[in-house]
Amino acid sequence: MTRSEDRDRLFRSASENDFTASFRSVLSSCQILPREVFRTTPARWYILFTLCWMGFIQNFIGNTWGPITEVMKKVYLWSDERVSMLALWTPVFFVPGALVFPWLMAATNMRTVMLINSSLLALSGIIKILSVTVIPVDNYLIYTAHVTQIINGLCGAAPFSSIMYISVNWFPVKEQLVVAGIIISCINVGVAVPFILGPSLLPEPNVTDILLNKTLEENHFDYDYESYMRWYLVIQGVCMLLCLVFTLIYFPSRPRYAPTATAVTARLDFLEGIKILLKRGNFWLAVLMFSLTTGTFNGYGLTLDTIVTKSGISQSQAGYIGFAALLSCVPANLIVGALGGTFPTRKKLMTIIILITGTVSMAVFVAELEYWLPRSMPVVWVSVILGVMCLTGCAPLLFDMSTESSHPVSEDLSSTVMVLGNQLMSLIFIALIQIPHLVDAEHRDKLNFVLLGSFSLSVLLSILYRPTHVREMIDANSITVDQLDYRSFQQVENAGYSIEVSCIES
């Protein structure tokens, strides 16, 4: 296909998506730069590794205490409320961290923000190491655990909010969705690993070995819990220190060469970007789809053991089901990312198909739990794994759709709003659990219907979403736009505004 035919195809696509003729004429009059201007560097893979490591460790730390709850209760005599509070700090303090991240990005640059984030993680790692090497484990562990979980929550926004920023500014178009899938997969693996590593290092003690109302020193176990707890937290602390080391070695704000035209397109400032996002209906559809799927399932996962045990599934089986479901997100994110990069104009169709498949799979899972279908453990496993694969596997598509529908708002700001919606939905789900007599332990299976309702609504929203191809048009024609009135990007917002454009000279 010739360059002019490619341009005509893109303009017809723009017309089909109701873009203004003035916008198309402006793009046609812009100077087209030679494709050789845009390059990629091997260093982009190191940047990806560093961000993946940070996302993995942050979520690994956030899920430290949940999988070893019984050990902390029986060996260290912690209460259920104390362990629950530790798990709650990460999503609660994620919110202020996410609010500050895009502002820091606008005020400074990517390197500065990542250095601040990795320094806080390193500080948390030092506290972890000192709490089990210099100080006796059972004396101050509860206090240092609270401090490290709070710091971890504050740092949690950086990996999520940087997903599309790193993808767009470091990678070519066909690799961007795959890169987003890799980062999201590493984050999911970070959540999954403690379910296996924690109980492996710190297995649940035998009840007969426990002397009730005794301290750790007065109890006697055949297993050396203090030593293995020390190793567990020291490993975590060293991994957190490595985040700072990797960032110090190499993490520039931008690559030396831009990989695409949109990577050098001017972005709106922080306050202007917020104003524009509030008016972008398409963007909020992507945010709601992500929140209703991933956010709701994250909250549901906190009560998964209680819900499934009422249906005759053991707690150990529930743990393995949760672990397998989280790991299934890895191939799903990579496959969906590769398909999205190969068929960029079919993202909406792929999203609809994936969400419908995931919703039907989760409906089968709920039907098994409610005994509407004959109990079959293979069906339970397949339905929940397929459902989670679909509902979380579409995350790269949703992040890309949010970036496309919010352009030229900065990618870190749009991604931050996405993850804020996700965390707020998780907190709403957690708040429902705390309401007495609404969804208490005896009636918690009502949450199954909340889950199905959220997934079904996400399917409806995906149908209402109107795809745009602004970035595709700019990248395919190697057009670099220095200034462009944001209102011209979507006819949905308003039409007939004047457009002022100045093209970067080659």
XYZ file of C-alpha atoms in Angstrom:
506
model
C 0.000 0.000 0.000
C 1.399 3.443 -0.958
C 1.788 6.305 1.442
C -1.102 8.267 -0.118
C -3.397 5.208 -0.036
C -2.497 4.710 3.621
C -3.396 8.336 4.323
C -6.729 8.017 2.453
C -7.606 4.868 4.374
C -6.964 6.615 7.671
C -9.004 9.652 6.686
C -11.926 7.437 5.701
C -11.599 5.772 9.109
C -11.670 9.182 10.736
C -14.783 10.075 8.778
C -16.480 6.882 9.895
C -15.725 7.828 13.486
C -17.234 11.309 13.029
C -14.060 13.425 13.095
C -14.281 16.897 11.672
C -13.243 17.597 8.087
C -11.167 20.487 9.347
C -9.088 18.148 11.480
C -8.461 15.871 8.516
C -7.471 18.812 6.354
C -5.081 20.072 9.032
C -3.370 16.697 9.235
C -3.128 16.539 5.444
C -1.400 19.925 5.389
C 1.127 19.065 8.109
C 4.679 18.277 7.132
C 5.387 14.560 6.913
C 8.703 13.623 8.454
C 10.779 10.732 7.083
C 10.256 7.527 9.037
C 14.003 7.347 9.685
C 13.577 10.185 12.205
C 11.823 7.792 14.581
C 14.003 5.094 16.137
C 13.973 2.645 18.980
C 16.886 1.808 21.259
C 17.767 -1.473 23.019
C 17.718 0.489 26.293
C 13.917 0.381 26.184
C 14.026 -3.228 27.402
C 16.033 -2.236 30.482
C 13.473 0.476 31.235
C 10.728 -2.124 30.880
C 12.584 -4.534 33.180
C 13.050 -1.852 35.853
C 9.382 -0.871 35.832
C 8.270 -4.524 35.835
C 10.543 -5.242 38.794
C 9.115 -2.278 40.679
C 5.535 -3.341 39.956
C 6.269 -6.941 40.934
C 7.927 -6.022 44.246
C 5.351 -3.418 45.223
C 2.501 -5.904 44.841
C 4.535 -8.701 46.422
C 5.006 -6.542 49.530
C 1.358 -5.486 49.515
C 0.274 -9.138 49.765
C 2.819 -10.164 52.414
C 0.573 -10.867 55.379
C -2.680 -12.238 53.949
C -1.320 -15.667 52.867
C 0.352 -16.239 56.278
C -2.548 -15.017 58.423
C -2.802 -18.264 60.429
C 0.926 -18.176 61.259
C 0.695 -14.593 62.508
C -2.349 -15.466 64.612
C -1.069 -18.701 66.141
C 2.655 -17.994 66.415
C 2.813 -14.220 66.937
C -0.688 -13.952 68.489
C -1.860 -11.220 66.131
C -5.618 -10.641 65.920
C -7.711 -10.899 62.751
C -8.283 -7.143 62.893
C -4.546 -6.477 62.992
C -3.860 -8.603 59.921
C -6.834 -7.094 58.080
C -5.583 -3.586 58.812
C -2.187 -4.415 57.298
C -3.894 -5.593 54.110
C -6.011 -2.430 54.020
C -3.125 0.070 54.186
C -2.002 -0.553 50.605
C -5.288 0.330 48.818
C -6.037 3.190 51.248
C -2.680 4.959 50.839
C -2.601 4.129 47.145
C -5.149 6.930 46.611
C -3.061 9.892 47.906
C -0.003 8.449 46.160
C -1.924 8.299 42.880
C -3.120 11.889 43.289
C 0.443 13.151 43.754
C 2.098 11.092 40.990
C 0.759 12.906 37.874
C 1.331 16.297 39.519
C 4.967 15.375 40.182
C 5.298 14.182 36.597
C 4.037 17.544 35.336
C 6.210 19.522 37.765
C 9.435 17.520 37.297
C 10.115 14.562 34.989
C 9.918 10.786 34.869
C 13.410 10.155 36.235
C 12.843 12.352 39.293
C 9.528 10.682 40.076
C 10.952 7.177 39.725
C 13.930 8.072 41.921
C 11.575 9.359 44.635
C 9.431 6.242 44.352
C 12.344 3.793 44.416
C 13.963 5.702 47.315
C 10.803 5.292 49.383
C 10.735 1.591 48.544
C 14.406 1.322 49.545
C 13.639 3.067 52.859
C 10.842 0.578 53.464
C 13.238 -2.269 52.623
C 15.810 -1.006 55.147
C 13.105 -0.851 57.823
C 12.102 -4.432 57.023
C 15.695 -5.672 57.295
C 16.371 -3.811 60.547
C 13.101 -5.025 62.083
C 14.242 -8.661 61.917
C 18.026 -8.371 62.265
C 18.729 -5.661 64.852
C 15.435 -5.788 66.765
C 13.873 -9.022 68.137
C 11.212 -10.181 65.694
C 8.180 -10.211 67.976
C 8.868 -6.924 69.793
C 8.422 -4.287 67.099
C 7.442 -6.274 64.008
C 3.831 -5.149 64.174
C 4.863 -1.473 64.180
C 7.383 -1.770 61.358
C 4.868 -3.850 59.391
C 2.373 -0.969 59.514
C 5.023 1.565 58.460
C 6.248 -0.516 55.507
C 2.709 -1.246 54.285
C 1.835 2.461 54.363
C 4.977 3.373 52.394
C 4.209 0.567 49.972
C 0.726 1.946 49.400
C 2.092 5.424 48.664
C 4.484 3.945 46.084
C 1.878 1.735 44.438
C 0.680 4.238 41.842
C 3.992 4.589 39.978
C 4.041 1.184 38.191
C 0.363 1.402 37.207
C 0.425 5.055 36.157
C 3.567 4.535 34.067
C 2.167 1.684 31.960
C 1.098 3.730 28.942
C 3.698 6.463 29.456
C 6.534 3.944 29.061
C 4.741 2.147 26.224
C 4.114 5.279 24.153
C 7.408 7.076 24.804
C 9.806 4.120 24.477
C 8.229 1.572 22.119
C 6.934 1.494 18.533
C 3.206 1.183 17.893
C 3.101 -2.600 17.376
C 4.933 -3.250 20.653
C 2.980 -0.861 22.875
C 0.088 -3.136 23.836
C 2.431 -6.095 24.371
C 4.552 -3.943 26.692
C 1.436 -2.889 28.615
C 0.520 -6.571 28.927
C 4.003 -7.457 30.228
C 3.869 -4.777 32.941
C 0.360 -5.780 34.037
C 1.418 -9.452 34.074
C 4.380 -8.721 36.356
C 2.063 -6.839 38.708
C -0.308 -9.845 38.823
C 2.581 -12.262 39.408
C 3.693 -10.063 42.310
C 0.283 -10.569 43.909
C 0.319 -14.328 43.222
C 3.823 -15.272 44.454
C 3.141 -14.707 48.199
C 0.323 -17.272 48.049
C 2.991 -19.929 47.391
C 6.208 -18.507 48.873
C 4.683 -17.335 52.171
C 3.084 -20.642 53.229
C 6.132 -22.554 51.919
C 8.518 -20.672 54.220
C 6.042 -20.270 57.072
C 3.647 -23.240 57.153
C 0.658 -23.182 59.471
C 1.634 -24.633 62.906
C -0.002 -27.634 64.512
C -2.586 -26.565 67.081
C -1.218 -29.001 69.667
C 2.145 -27.222 69.583
C 0.661 -23.905 70.685
C 0.476 -22.782 74.295
C -2.394 -20.326 74.406
C -1.790 -16.812 75.727
C 1.984 -17.253 75.609
C 4.580 -15.114 73.896
C 6.751 -16.341 71.060
C 9.615 -17.098 73.458
C 7.349 -19.183 75.728
C 5.940 -21.242 72.881
C 7.980 -24.108 71.500
C 7.643 -25.248 67.900
C 9.457 -27.915 65.995
C 9.688 -25.381 63.166
C 11.998 -22.352 63.518
C 9.459 -19.644 62.637
C 11.620 -16.751 63.811
C 14.496 -17.644 61.501
C 12.296 -18.191 58.461
C 10.357 -14.979 59.155
C 13.712 -13.207 59.253
C 14.724 -14.684 55.902
C 11.332 -13.894 54.355
C 11.470 -10.203 55.267
C 15.178 -9.826 54.487
C 14.567 -11.200 50.974
C 11.793 -8.648 50.548
C 14.008 -5.832 51.848
C 16.859 -6.678 49.467
C 14.465 -6.818 46.511
C 13.150 -3.364 47.447
C 16.694 -1.976 47.635
C 17.316 -3.319 44.128
C 14.550 -1.038 42.836
C 16.677 1.979 43.767
C 19.836 0.379 42.334
C 18.198 -0.327 38.969
C 16.764 3.192 38.778
C 20.102 4.816 39.618
C 21.914 2.783 36.958
C 19.731 4.029 34.100
C 16.281 5.588 33.934
C 16.163 8.783 31.833
C 13.015 10.835 31.499
C 12.784 10.122 27.779
C 14.692 8.052 25.213
C 17.307 9.681 23.041
C 15.203 9.060 19.928
C 11.411 9.136 19.725
C 9.917 5.794 18.601
C 6.753 7.345 17.111
C 5.294 10.700 16.125
C 2.869 10.752 19.059
C 5.802 10.360 21.450
C 6.934 13.905 20.554
C 3.453 15.415 20.235
C 2.866 18.168 22.789
C 0.713 17.216 25.802
C -1.622 19.374 27.845
C -0.487 20.571 31.260
C -1.746 18.989 34.477
C -4.737 21.247 35.268
C -5.833 21.569 31.646
C -5.601 17.803 31.302
C -7.898 17.273 34.288
C -10.467 19.684 32.825
C -10.441 17.860 29.512
C -10.739 14.410 31.072
C -13.885 15.518 32.903
C -15.494 16.213 29.519
C -14.409 13.052 27.726
C -17.299 10.591 27.880
C -15.383 7.938 25.949
C -12.554 8.075 28.468
C -14.881 7.524 31.405
C -16.400 4.509 29.677
C -12.912 2.943 29.607
C -12.360 3.861 33.276
C -15.676 2.313 34.309
C -15.033 -0.870 32.321
C -11.640 -1.308 34.020
C -13.044 -0.536 37.481
C -16.080 -2.803 37.133
C -13.960 -5.761 36.041
C -10.530 -5.629 37.676
C -11.508 -3.436 40.645
C -14.565 -5.506 41.542
C -12.700 -8.793 41.223
C -9.864 -7.495 43.427
C -12.368 -6.752 46.187
C -14.137 -10.071 45.608
C -10.809 -11.901 45.912
C -10.432 -10.702 49.511
C -13.491 -12.773 50.493
C -13.005 -15.640 48.047
C -12.056 -18.152 50.756
C -15.180 -17.344 52.830
C -17.494 -17.561 49.826
C -16.195 -20.824 48.364
C -15.851 -22.625 51.707
C -19.590 -22.133 52.226
C -20.027 -24.046 48.975
C -18.021 -27.052 50.135
C -14.633 -26.034 48.705
C -11.742 -26.169 51.178
C -9.613 -23.150 52.042
C -6.500 -24.768 50.549
C -8.363 -25.402 47.290
C -9.523 -21.774 47.306
C -5.907 -20.645 47.644
C -4.785 -22.766 44.698
C -7.729 -21.542 42.612
C -6.821 -17.917 43.366
C -3.159 -18.511 42.552
C -3.937 -20.267 39.267
C -6.415 -17.551 38.282
C -3.842 -14.798 38.892
C -1.148 -16.628 36.928
C -3.566 -17.150 34.051
C -3.531 -13.376 33.560
C 0.060 -13.564 32.277
C -0.578 -15.390 28.958
C -3.909 -13.600 28.615
C -2.336 -10.130 28.838
C 0.429 -11.051 26.389
C -1.914 -12.648 23.838
C -4.443 -9.808 23.994
C -1.647 -7.231 23.748
C -0.207 -8.943 20.655
C -3.634 -9.167 18.996
C -4.368 -5.522 19.790
C -1.103 -4.435 18.191
C -1.747 -6.576 15.111
C -5.362 -5.464 14.624
C -5.488 -1.883 15.978
C -8.867 -1.081 14.397
C -10.547 -4.087 16.023
C -9.901 -3.221 19.667
C -13.539 -2.518 20.470
C -14.691 -5.814 18.943
C -12.001 -7.735 20.836
C -12.989 -6.017 24.088
C -16.666 -6.909 23.650
C -15.904 -10.565 22.854
C -13.473 -10.893 25.777
C -15.852 -9.289 28.292
C -18.814 -11.406 27.166
C -16.731 -14.596 27.408
C -15.466 -13.614 30.863
C -18.951 -12.732 32.117
C -20.412 -16.042 30.912
C -17.516 -17.966 32.525
C -17.999 -16.204 35.856
C -21.755 -16.876 35.625
C -20.965 -20.605 35.363
C -18.621 -20.281 38.363
C -21.344 -18.601 40.445
C -23.877 -21.213 39.327
C -21.528 -23.914 40.642
C -21.143 -22.114 43.985
C -24.913 -21.666 44.325
C -25.545 -25.340 43.396
C -27.613 -24.335 40.375
C -25.473 -26.827 38.445
C -24.247 -30.264 39.571
C -20.975 -29.799 41.437
C -17.949 -30.507 39.261
C -14.534 -29.300 40.395
C -13.093 -29.310 36.836
C -15.935 -26.974 35.810
C -15.209 -24.732 38.818
C -11.524 -24.523 37.912
C -12.058 -23.941 34.201
C -14.826 -21.365 34.663
C -12.993 -19.211 37.210
C -9.641 -19.362 35.394
C -11.201 -18.575 32.003
C -13.276 -15.801 33.569
C -10.314 -14.151 35.263
C -8.184 -14.565 32.119
C -10.761 -12.653 30.083
C -11.747 -9.988 32.606
C -8.199 -9.057 33.561
C -6.647 -9.969 30.208
C -8.487 -7.106 28.527
C -6.634 -4.609 30.772
C -4.038 -3.714 28.050
C -6.882 -2.916 25.647
C -8.665 -0.760 28.220
C -5.497 1.175 29.064
C -4.893 1.781 25.367
C -8.515 2.860 24.836
C -8.249 5.327 27.721
C -5.057 6.782 26.253
C -6.547 7.039 22.767
C -9.776 8.674 23.961
C -7.916 11.183 26.164
C -5.170 12.223 23.706
C -3.440 14.754 23.937
C -3.754 14.480 27.735
C -0.570 13.010 29.223
C -0.558 9.202 29.440
C 0.478 9.176 33.091
C -2.540 11.304 34.054
C -5.071 9.190 32.146
C -3.546 5.942 33.503
C -3.616 7.339 37.044
C -7.340 8.033 36.765
C -7.801 4.469 35.507
C -6.080 2.905 38.505
C -7.773 5.317 40.929
C -11.131 4.090 39.690
C -9.898 0.530 40.104
C -8.794 1.105 43.708
C -11.945 3.018 44.632
C -14.083 0.149 43.342
C -12.035 -2.286 45.439
C -12.517 -0.068 48.515
C -16.269 0.100 47.876
C -16.354 -3.691 47.735
C -14.365 -3.879 50.995
C -16.736 -1.347 52.605
C -19.725 -3.546 51.697
C -18.119 -6.403 53.612
C -17.846 -4.246 56.731
C -21.569 -3.315 56.836
C -23.240 -5.424 59.566
C -26.064 -7.763 58.463
C -25.698 -6.694 54.806
C -23.108 -9.135 53.579
C -21.873 -10.738 56.792
C -20.137 -14.096 56.876
C -23.443 -15.973 56.674
C -24.733 -14.032 53.665
C -21.505 -13.141 51.912
C -22.462 -15.205 48.895
C -24.635 -12.213 47.909
C -21.411 -10.732 46.613
C -21.574 -13.283 43.786
C -24.466 -11.324 42.328
C -22.670 -8.001 42.798
C -19.801 -9.513 40.837
C -22.029 -10.703 37.994
C -23.866 -7.379 37.871
C -20.593 -5.462 37.554
C -19.292 -7.705 34.768
C -22.584 -7.517 32.864
C -22.570 -3.719 33.079
C -19.028 -3.629 31.699
C -20.255 -5.494 28.586
C -22.911 -2.828 28.019
C -20.352 -0.044 28.418
C -18.011 -1.704 25.910
C -20.811 -1.615 23.328
C -21.389 2.096 23.970
C -17.686 2.948 23.569
C -16.895 4.845 20.345
C -13.381 4.037 19.059
C -11.104 6.773 17.753
C -7.950 6.567 15.619
C -6.225 9.908 16.140
C -2.912 8.476 17.300
C -2.995 5.865 14.541
C -3.445 8.612 11.958
C -0.548 10.639 13.321
C 1.833 7.691 13.686
C 1.000 6.072 10.337
C 1.750 9.326 8.503
C 4.758 10.359 10.662
C 3.077 13.666 11.463
C 4.370 15.593 14.466
C 1.917 18.076 15.898
C 3.300 20.738 18.208
C 0.040 22.450 19.121
C -3.454 21.211 18.417
C -6.739 22.326 19.926
C -7.814 19.346 22.042
C -11.489 19.862 21.149
C -10.849 18.813 17.573
C -9.868 15.270 18.535
C -13.427 14.087 19.068
C -16.564 15.162 17.302
C -18.336 13.586 20.271
C -17.242 16.483 22.484
C -18.129 19.340 20.144
C -17.658 20.328 16.536
C -16.801 23.457 14.675
C -13.960 24.776 16.813
C -11.022 26.450 15.197
C -7.805 24.484 15.059
C -4.371 25.971 15.387
C -1.510 23.727 14.368
C 2.165 24.220 13.879
C 4.164 21.291 12.574
C 7.651 20.575 13.771
C 10.206 21.258 11.074
C 12.338 18.339 10.037
